Amino acid sequence: MAMENIQMVDLKGQYDKIKVEVNSAIQSVIDSSAFIKGPALKKFQKELETYMAVKHVIPCANGTDALQLALMGLNLKPGDEIITSPFTFIATIEVIQLLGLKPVLVDIDPDTFNINPENIKKAITSRTKAIMPVHLFGQCANMDKILELAETHNLFVIEDTAQAIGAKYNFNNGRTGKAGTLGHIGTTSFFPSKNLGAFGDGGAIFTNDDELAEKLSIIANHGMKQQYYYEQVGLNSRLDSLQAAILSVKLKYLDAYNKARQKAAAYYDTAFQENPQISPPFRFKNSEHIFHQYTLKVKNGKRDALKHFLNEKGIPAMIYYPVGLHLQEAYKNLGYVEGDFPITEKICTEVLSLPMHTELDELQLKYITESVNEFFK
Ligand SMILES: *Cc1c(COP(=O)(O)O)cnc(C)c1O
C-alpha cells in the first residue's frame, strides 16, 4: 500500500515525473564541461529574474551564504544590530553572529509564527541597521508594517525567503510583489527539500538595486572586481552549473508545485475543521501561503503524544522548531533567558508539521487526516 511510504518530502516521486527532462539537462552540462559559471548558470539566473520580476538575481552556494552575503553588502560595523525572529532556522542568526553583528530577537505573532512588527518597533535603537523578516513555512511576514518601520528609521530590510519562494504578497495599497523582492534584499535556498529544490546545495539573492547587485556579485566571487584585484574581503560562493540546469527545469514547475502543496493543505484544513484540539495554519490576508510546511498547533499538551501516535502508524511528523533560538547553547552570549519570548516558547511546545510535498495523493491524505482525528477520539 502507498501508506507504507508516506514521507515528509517525496523528492524521488517528484523527480520521476520530470526525469527525462532533468537527465538531459544534466547530460548537456556534462557534455559542455562548463561546470562553473557556464551558460546554464546565466540561463537560470535570467529565468529566475523573470519569474521573480526582480532586476537582479545573484546565485550563490546556499541559503546561508545568501544571508551572509546580503549582510556583507551593507557596510555594517561590528556591534550593529539586526532585528530578527527567534522562531526560525538557525542560519538566520548564525550569519549575523559570524559577522560580529548583534542579533536582536523579538517575539513572533502566535497565529502566523512570523515576526511581530509591534515588537520590532520596541527593539529599534540607534544601533539598529536592518530588519530580517523570515517568511516562515511559506507565508510572508507583515511587510506593510515592516517596510513602514524601516522607512521611518532608515533601516535595511533583508527577507529570508528560503521557505517562501513563489509566494505573492498583496500590500494594503494594492501593490503586489513576490516574497524576496519586497524589501532591499531577499535571499533564498535551493536545499533539496525547499519548494524549489536542487539536487544538492544552492542559493540566491534578489535585489532591484543596481549598485548593491554589483557589490553582492563581487563579494560572492572573493571580492574580486577585476581579475586578481580584490577590492574587499569576499567569499567563494557559487551555484554550480549542474544545479543551475536542474533548477531551470524545476523552475518551470514551481507554480504547479506550490499549487499541489496548497491543494494538500486544503484537504488537511477541511479534515481538521471539526477538531477543536488542533489549529490548522492561519492565513494572513496579505500573503499567499505556499506551504513549505503544513504546521498544526496542538492544544492541551498533546503534541508529543500525537507525534508518537502518528509515527507508530508510519506517518512522519516533525517539530519545526523545538527550541527558540534565544535558548540555544551556542547563543548564550546574547544573554537571553527563558521567559524572554513567551509566545515563541509556547509555540515550540505546540507545533507539529505534517507530511507536505508535491506528490501527496488523496489516499495518503485520507489516511493521515483520519489518523490525526482518531488520536483525539
Ligand atoms: C533552509 C533555510 C536557510 C538556509 O538555507 P541553506 O541552503 O540550507 O543554507 C535559511 N533560512 C531559512 C528560514 C531556511 O529554512
GROMACS .gro file of C-alpha atoms and ligand atoms in nm:
model
  392
    1MET     CA    1   0.000   0.000   0.000
    2ALA     CA    2   0.107   0.357  -0.065
    3MET     CA    3   0.064   0.422   0.308
    4GLU     CA    4   0.385   0.238   0.383
    5ASN     CA    5   0.593   0.505   0.223
    6ILE     CA    6   0.439   0.830   0.330
    7GLN     CA    7   0.726   1.073   0.352
    8MET     CA    8   0.770   1.423   0.491
    9VAL     CA    9   0.904   1.520   0.147
   10ASP     CA   10   0.894   1.291  -0.160
   11LEU     CA   11   1.184   1.402  -0.378
   12LYS     CA   12   1.203   1.075  -0.570
   13GLY     CA   13   0.835   1.084  -0.672
   14GLN     CA   14   0.878   1.441  -0.795
   15TYR     CA   15   1.194   1.356  -0.989
   16ASP     CA   16   1.037   1.053  -1.160
   17LYS     CA   17   0.783   1.280  -1.334
   18ILE     CA   18   1.049   1.507  -1.489
   19LYS     CA   19   1.327   1.252  -1.515
   20VAL     CA   20   1.382   1.269  -1.891
   21GLU     CA   21   1.399   1.648  -1.892
   22VAL     CA   22   1.626   1.671  -1.587
   23ASN     CA   23   1.860   1.396  -1.704
   24SER     CA   24   1.902   1.561  -2.041
   25ALA     CA   25   1.976   1.898  -1.876
   26ILE     CA   26   2.240   1.732  -1.657
   27GLN     CA   27   2.391   1.548  -1.953
   28SER     CA   28   2.423   1.866  -2.156
   29VAL     CA   29   2.618   2.038  -1.877
   30ILE     CA   30   2.847   1.737  -1.853
   31ASP     CA   31   2.894   1.736  -2.232
   32SER     CA   32   2.983   2.106  -2.224
   33SER     CA   33   3.210   2.055  -1.921
   34ALA     CA   34   3.129   2.414  -1.821
   35PHE     CA   35   3.076   2.321  -1.460
   36ILE     CA   36   3.139   2.661  -1.304
   37LYS     CA   37   2.986   2.983  -1.438
   38GLY     CA   38   2.875   2.812  -1.758
   39PRO     CA   39   2.586   2.913  -1.984
   40ALA     CA   40   2.345   2.705  -1.775
   41LEU     CA   41   2.404   2.938  -1.480
   42LYS     CA   42   2.341   3.253  -1.681
   43LYS     CA   43   2.026   3.096  -1.826
   44PHE     CA   44   1.884   3.008  -1.485
   45GLN     CA   45   1.976   3.350  -1.347
   46LYS     CA   46   1.780   3.525  -1.625
   47GLU     CA   47   1.484   3.287  -1.591
   48LEU     CA   48   1.468   3.344  -1.218
   49GLU     CA   49   1.485   3.723  -1.265
   50THR     CA   50   1.184   3.698  -1.494
   51TYR     CA   51   0.994   3.466  -1.260
   52MET     CA   52   1.059   3.683  -0.955
   53ALA     CA   53   1.001   4.006  -1.151
   54VAL     CA   54   1.322   4.141  -0.996
   55LYS     CA   55   1.609   4.327  -1.162
   56HIS     CA   56   1.891   4.117  -1.024
   57VAL     CA   57   1.940   3.758  -0.914
   58ILE     CA   58   2.282   3.676  -0.769
   59PRO     CA   59   2.318   3.298  -0.749
   60CYS     CA   60   2.532   3.158  -0.465
   61ALA     CA   61   2.627   2.837  -0.289
   62ASN     CA   62   2.341   2.802  -0.039
   63GLY     CA   63   2.077   2.994   0.152
   64THR     CA   64   2.306   3.055   0.449
   65ASP     CA   65   2.567   3.217   0.225
   66ALA     CA   66   2.291   3.423   0.064
   67LEU     CA   67   2.210   3.570   0.407
   68GLN     CA   68   2.575   3.627   0.489
   69LEU     CA   69   2.645   3.792   0.154
   70ALA     CA   70   2.342   4.016   0.196
   71LEU     CA   71   2.475   4.142   0.528
   72MET     CA   72   2.827   4.180   0.387
   73GLY     CA   73   2.688   4.404   0.116
   74LEU     CA   74   2.560   4.665   0.359
   75ASN     CA   75   2.879   4.823   0.503
   76LEU     CA   76   2.788   4.732   0.859
   77LYS     CA   77   3.017   4.771   1.158
   78PRO     CA   78   3.077   4.528   1.445
   79GLY     CA   79   2.805   4.565   1.705
   80ASP     CA   80   2.546   4.693   1.460
   81GLU     CA   81   2.209   4.542   1.544
   82ILE     CA   82   1.995   4.325   1.320
   83ILE     CA   83   1.640   4.253   1.434
   84THR     CA   84   1.501   3.909   1.356
   85SER     CA   85   1.290   3.623   1.489
   86PRO     CA   86   1.383   3.360   1.750
   87PHE     CA   87   1.148   3.114   1.574
   88THR     CA   88   1.337   3.022   1.257
   89PHE     CA   89   1.612   2.801   1.124
   90ILE     CA   90   1.948   2.873   1.285
   91ALA     CA   91   2.110   3.010   0.966
   92THR     CA   92   1.927   3.339   1.005
   93ILE     CA   93   2.105   3.438   1.327
   94GLU     CA   94   2.421   3.236   1.268
   95VAL     CA   95   2.542   3.468   0.993
   96ILE     CA   96   2.467   3.779   1.198
   97GLN     CA   97   2.682   3.648   1.482
   98LEU     CA   98   2.959   3.524   1.248
   99LEU     CA   99   2.999   3.874   1.106
  100GLY     CA  100   3.035   4.026   1.453
  101LEU     CA  101   2.697   4.192   1.430
  102LYS     CA  102   2.438   4.164   1.703
  103PRO     CA  103   2.120   3.960   1.653
  104VAL     CA  104   1.835   4.131   1.836
  105LEU     CA  105   1.549   3.886   1.865
  106VAL     CA  106   1.186   3.983   1.907
  107ASP     CA  107   0.883   3.764   1.970
  108ILE     CA  108   0.652   3.636   1.698
  109ASP     CA  109   0.283   3.656   1.618
  110PRO     CA  110   0.116   3.343   1.761
  111ASP     CA  111  -0.106   3.296   1.455
  112THR     CA  112   0.133   3.339   1.163
  113PHE     CA  113   0.453   3.235   1.350
  114ASN     CA  114   0.620   3.535   1.181
  115ILE     CA  115   0.798   3.826   1.346
  116ASN     CA  116   0.559   4.073   1.513
  117PRO     CA  117   0.608   4.432   1.388
  118GLU     CA  118   0.489   4.577   1.722
  119ASN     CA  119   0.784   4.405   1.888
  120ILE     CA  120   1.025   4.519   1.618
  121LYS     CA  121   0.922   4.876   1.688
  122LYS     CA  122   1.009   4.844   2.057
  123ALA     CA  123   1.350   4.690   1.981
  124ILE     CA  124   1.479   4.961   1.746
  125THR     CA  125   1.778   5.154   1.885
  126SER     CA  126   2.035   5.394   1.738
  127ARG     CA  127   2.249   5.088   1.650
  128THR     CA  128   1.977   4.907   1.457
  129LYS     CA  129   2.074   4.875   1.091
  130ALA     CA  130   1.845   4.611   0.946
  131ILE     CA  131   1.534   4.402   0.995
  132MET     CA  132   1.546   4.041   0.876
  133PRO     CA  133   1.194   3.902   0.847
  134VAL     CA  134   1.175   3.529   0.777
  135HIS     CA  135   0.873   3.424   0.571
  136LEU     CA  136   0.824   3.112   0.776
  137PHE     CA  137   0.667   2.791   0.646
  138GLY     CA  138   0.568   2.956   0.314
  139GLN     CA  139   0.381   3.267   0.424
  140CYS     CA  140   0.507   3.627   0.429
  141ALA     CA  141   0.559   3.834   0.739
  142ASN     CA  142   0.366   4.162   0.767
  143MET     CA  143   0.569   4.352   0.507
  144ASP     CA  144   0.341   4.656   0.508
  145LYS     CA  145   0.431   4.729   0.868
  146ILE     CA  146   0.792   4.614   0.843
  147LEU     CA  147   0.869   4.835   0.542
  148GLU     CA  148   0.695   5.126   0.709
  149LEU     CA  149   0.913   5.088   1.021
  150ALA     CA  150   1.223   5.050   0.802
  151GLU     CA  151   1.144   5.368   0.617
  152THR     CA  152   1.076   5.568   0.933
  153HIS     CA  153   1.400   5.453   1.098
  154ASN     CA  154   1.613   5.431   0.783
  155LEU     CA  155   1.679   5.056   0.809
  156PHE     CA  156   1.755   4.787   0.552
  157VAL     CA  157   1.513   4.500   0.510
  158ILE     CA  158   1.655   4.160   0.422
  159GLU     CA  159   1.386   3.899   0.360
  160ASP     CA  160   1.481   3.539   0.432
  161THR     CA  161   1.273   3.372   0.163
  162ALA     CA  162   1.422   3.022   0.197
  163GLN     CA  163   1.075   2.882   0.278
  164ALA     CA  164   0.856   3.104   0.062
  165ILE     CA  165   0.984   3.123  -0.295
  166GLY     CA  166   0.694   3.198  -0.528
  167ALA     CA  167   0.456   3.336  -0.261
  168LYS     CA  168   0.275   3.651  -0.370
  169TYR     CA  169   0.228   3.941  -0.132
  170ASN     CA  170  -0.050   4.200  -0.158
  171PHE     CA  171   0.023   4.534   0.004
  172ASN     CA  172  -0.263   4.728   0.163
  173ASN     CA  173  -0.228   4.990  -0.110
  174GLY     CA  174  -0.293   4.735  -0.385
  175ARG     CA  175   0.069   4.686  -0.495
  176THR     CA  176   0.175   4.324  -0.527
  177GLY     CA  177   0.511   4.153  -0.539
  178LYS     CA  178   0.681   3.823  -0.476
  179ALA     CA  179   0.832   3.726  -0.143
  180GLY     CA  180   1.201   3.816  -0.153
  181THR     CA  181   1.156   4.122  -0.374
  182LEU     CA  182   0.961   4.338  -0.131
  183GLY     CA  183   1.247   4.482   0.076
  184HIS     CA  184   1.603   4.587  -0.019
  185ILE     CA  185   1.743   4.235  -0.045
  186GLY     CA  186   1.584   3.891  -0.050
  187THR     CA  187   1.761   3.561  -0.004
  188THR     CA  188   1.659   3.205  -0.079
  189SER     CA  189   1.782   2.848  -0.057
  190PHE     CA  190   1.765   2.567  -0.312
  191PHE     CA  191   1.825   2.297  -0.049
  192PRO     CA  192   1.659   1.984  -0.197
  193SER     CA  193   1.354   1.991   0.032
  194LYS     CA  194   1.275   2.360  -0.024
  195ASN     CA  195   0.986   2.448  -0.258
  196LEU     CA  196   1.237   2.500  -0.541
  197GLY     CA  197   1.499   2.239  -0.459
  198ALA     CA  198   1.822   2.149  -0.635
  199PHE     CA  199   1.998   1.811  -0.625
  200GLY     CA  200   2.243   1.947  -0.373
  201ASP     CA  201   2.307   2.288  -0.220
  202GLY     CA  202   2.228   2.620  -0.381
  203GLY     CA  203   2.102   2.967  -0.304
  204ALA     CA  204   2.031   3.310  -0.449
  205ILE     CA  205   1.996   3.674  -0.360
  206PHE     CA  206   1.739   3.914  -0.507
  207THR     CA  207   1.758   4.291  -0.535
  208ASN     CA  208   1.628   4.575  -0.750
  209ASP     CA  209   1.927   4.794  -0.655
  210ASP     CA  210   2.189   4.801  -0.936
  211GLU     CA  211   2.478   4.913  -0.718
  212LEU     CA  212   2.405   4.661  -0.447
  213ALA     CA  213   2.370   4.383  -0.706
  214GLU     CA  214   2.715   4.454  -0.844
  215LYS     CA  215   2.863   4.468  -0.498
  216LEU     CA  216   2.700   4.141  -0.394
  217SER     CA  217   2.823   3.954  -0.700
  218ILE     CA  218   3.175   4.085  -0.637
  219ILE     CA  219   3.163   3.972  -0.272
  220ALA     CA  220   3.035   3.627  -0.380
  221ASN     CA  221   3.341   3.600  -0.603
  222HIS     CA  222   3.621   3.660  -0.349
  223GLY     CA  223   3.567   4.036  -0.355
  224MET     CA  224   3.728   4.043  -0.698
  225LYS     CA  225   3.629   4.322  -0.934
  226GLN     CA  226   3.897   4.292  -1.199
  227GLN     CA  227   4.080   3.962  -1.234
  228TYR     CA  228   4.321   3.918  -0.942
  229TYR     CA  229   4.246   4.262  -0.796
  230TYR     CA  230   4.042   4.247  -0.476
  231GLU     CA  231   3.851   4.546  -0.353
  232GLN     CA  232   3.712   4.385  -0.041
  233VAL     CA  233   3.710   4.061   0.155
  234GLY     CA  234   3.470   3.817  -0.008
  235LEU     CA  235   3.357   3.458  -0.018
  236ASN     CA  236   3.377   3.178  -0.269
  237SER     CA  237   3.006   3.121  -0.305
  238ARG     CA  238   2.882   2.982  -0.635
  239LEU     CA  239   2.586   2.793  -0.769
  240ASP     CA  240   2.735   2.527  -0.994
  241SER     CA  241   2.613   2.474  -1.350
  242LEU     CA  242   2.469   2.128  -1.285
  243GLN     CA  243   2.244   2.264  -1.009
  244ALA     CA  244   2.151   2.562  -1.227
  245ALA     CA  245   2.049   2.333  -1.515
  246ILE     CA  246   1.835   2.121  -1.283
  247LEU     CA  247   1.679   2.433  -1.131
  248SER     CA  248   1.595   2.571  -1.477
  249VAL     CA  249   1.384   2.263  -1.540
  250LYS     CA  250   1.221   2.273  -1.196
  251LEU     CA  251   1.150   2.648  -1.206
  252LYS     CA  252   0.902   2.582  -1.489
  253TYR     CA  253   0.703   2.368  -1.246
  254LEU     CA  254   0.737   2.585  -0.935
  255ASP     CA  255   0.391   2.740  -0.956
  256ALA     CA  256   0.235   2.398  -1.018
  257TYR     CA  257   0.437   2.256  -0.726
  258ASN     CA  258   0.315   2.533  -0.497
  259LYS     CA  259  -0.043   2.471  -0.614
  260ALA     CA  260  -0.008   2.100  -0.536
  261ARG     CA  261   0.103   2.193  -0.183
  262GLN     CA  262  -0.194   2.430  -0.148
  263LYS     CA  263  -0.427   2.154  -0.260
  264ALA     CA  264  -0.290   1.915   0.001
  265ALA     CA  265  -0.319   2.192   0.262
  266ALA     CA  266  -0.684   2.249   0.169
  267TYR     CA  267  -0.753   1.879   0.217
  268TYR     CA  268  -0.592   1.891   0.561
  269ASP     CA  269  -0.785   2.206   0.654
  270THR     CA  270  -1.121   2.054   0.564
  271ALA     CA  271  -1.047   1.733   0.751
  272PHE     CA  272  -0.949   1.920   1.068
  273GLN     CA  273  -1.237   2.169   1.062
  274GLU     CA  274  -1.435   1.989   1.330
  275ASN     CA  275  -1.138   1.910   1.553
  276PRO     CA  276  -1.123   2.169   1.832
  277GLN     CA  277  -0.795   2.035   1.970
  278ILE     CA  278  -0.580   2.142   1.679
  279SER     CA  279  -0.545   2.469   1.490
  280PRO     CA  280  -0.467   2.443   1.119
  281PRO     CA  281  -0.229   2.704   0.975
  282PHE     CA  282  -0.363   3.060   0.998
  283ARG     CA  283  -0.388   3.250   0.669
  284PHE     CA  284  -0.254   3.606   0.677
  285LYS     CA  285  -0.475   3.812   0.445
  286ASN     CA  286  -0.189   3.995   0.270
  287SER     CA  287   0.011   3.686   0.176
  288GLU     CA  288  -0.031   3.379  -0.032
  289HIS     CA  289   0.070   3.067   0.164
  290ILE     CA  290   0.275   2.817  -0.035
  291PHE     CA  291   0.308   2.563   0.244
  292HIS     CA  292   0.672   2.485   0.273
  293GLN     CA  293   0.534   2.325   0.587
  294TYR     CA  294   0.181   2.247   0.698
  295THR     CA  295   0.210   2.318   1.068
  296LEU     CA  296  -0.060   2.249   1.325
  297LYS     CA  297  -0.086   2.391   1.672
  298VAL     CA  298  -0.177   2.106   1.907
  299LYS     CA  299  -0.352   2.216   2.224
  300ASN     CA  300  -0.355   2.083   2.581
  301GLY     CA  301  -0.002   1.943   2.586
  302LYS     CA  302  -0.085   1.660   2.348
  303ARG     CA  303   0.166   1.743   2.075
  304ASP     CA  304   0.434   1.488   2.162
  305ALA     CA  305   0.179   1.210   2.212
  306LEU     CA  306   0.020   1.288   1.874
  307LYS     CA  307   0.360   1.282   1.706
  308HIS     CA  308   0.437   0.943   1.862
  309PHE     CA  309   0.093   0.807   1.764
  310LEU     CA  310   0.142   0.916   1.402
  311ASN     CA  311   0.497   0.784   1.382
  312GLU     CA  312   0.373   0.443   1.508
  313LYS     CA  313   0.125   0.442   1.221
  314GLY     CA  314   0.401   0.507   0.969
  315ILE     CA  315   0.324   0.876   0.933
  316PRO     CA  316   0.622   1.108   0.967
  317ALA     CA  317   0.559   1.433   1.156
  318MET     CA  318   0.824   1.682   1.256
  319ILE     CA  319   0.871   1.958   1.511
  320TYR     CA  320   0.988   2.278   1.344
  321TYR     CA  321   1.119   2.413   1.579
  322PRO     CA  322   1.153   2.254   1.923
  323VAL     CA  323   1.352   2.534   2.093
  324GLY     CA  324   1.363   2.908   2.036
  325LEU     CA  325   1.697   3.032   1.910
  326HIS     CA  326   1.730   3.258   2.215
  327LEU     CA  327   1.767   2.947   2.433
  328GLN     CA  328   2.027   2.768   2.220
  329GLU     CA  329   2.359   2.681   2.386
  330ALA     CA  330   2.568   2.843   2.111
  331TYR     CA  331   2.392   3.177   2.152
  332LYS     CA  332   2.410   3.211   2.531
  333ASN     CA  333   2.632   3.514   2.482
  334LEU     CA  334   2.327   3.708   2.365
  335GLY     CA  335   2.207   3.699   2.724
  336TYR     CA  336   1.851   3.582   2.669
  337VAL     CA  337   1.678   3.369   2.929
  338GLU     CA  338   1.368   3.154   2.948
  339GLY     CA  339   1.060   3.374   2.959
  340ASP     CA  340   1.203   3.643   2.728
  341PHE     CA  341   0.984   3.535   2.435
  342PRO     CA  342   0.677   3.366   2.584
  343ILE     CA  343   0.493   3.327   2.254
  344THR     CA  344   0.785   3.156   2.083
  345GLU     CA  345   0.838   2.936   2.387
  346LYS     CA  346   0.472   2.829   2.395
  347ILE     CA  347   0.458   2.773   2.018
  348CYS     CA  348   0.766   2.548   2.042
  349THR     CA  349   0.560   2.312   2.261
  350GLU     CA  350   0.258   2.314   2.028
  351VAL     CA  351   0.376   2.294   1.667
  352LEU     CA  352   0.368   1.978   1.462
  353SER     CA  353   0.431   1.970   1.088
  354LEU     CA  354   0.257   1.702   0.882
  355PRO     CA  355   0.388   1.549   0.558
  356MET     CA  356   0.384   1.820   0.290
  357HIS     CA  357   0.511   1.783  -0.063
  358THR     CA  358   0.402   1.784  -0.425
  359GLU     CA  359   0.327   1.413  -0.455
  360LEU     CA  360   0.077   1.351  -0.172
  361ASP     CA  361  -0.222   1.160  -0.308
  362GLU     CA  362  -0.574   1.152  -0.173
  363LEU     CA  363  -0.535   0.806  -0.022
  364GLN     CA  364  -0.236   0.923   0.178
  365LEU     CA  365  -0.408   1.246   0.284
  366LYS     CA  366  -0.713   1.050   0.394
  367TYR     CA  367  -0.501   0.811   0.599
  368ILE     CA  368  -0.302   1.095   0.760
  369THR     CA  369  -0.605   1.307   0.849
  370GLU     CA  370  -0.810   1.011   0.975
  371SER     CA  371  -0.518   0.908   1.192
  372VAL     CA  372  -0.483   1.258   1.340
  373ASN     CA  373  -0.855   1.276   1.415
  374GLU     CA  374  -0.854   0.920   1.554
  375PHE     CA  375  -0.593   1.021   1.810
  376PHE     CA  376  -0.832   1.270   1.967
  377LYS     CA  377  -1.132   1.033   1.986
  378LIG     C1  378   1.686   2.640   0.472
  378LIG     C2  379   1.690   2.771   0.537
  378LIG     C3  380   1.805   2.851   0.535
  378LIG     C4  381   1.939   2.803   0.490
  378LIG     O1  382   1.947   2.752   0.364
  378LIG     P1  383   2.069   2.653   0.325
  378LIG     O2  384   2.060   2.647   0.176
  378LIG     O3  385   2.042   2.522   0.391
  378LIG     O4  386   2.195   2.714   0.372
  378LIG     C5  387   1.797   2.978   0.589
  378LIG     N1  388   1.684   3.025   0.643
  378LIG     C6  389   1.572   2.951   0.649
  378LIG     C7  390   1.449   3.008   0.709
  378LIG     C8  391   1.571   2.821   0.597
  378LIG     O5  392   1.460   2.748   0.605
   0.00000   0.00000   0.00000
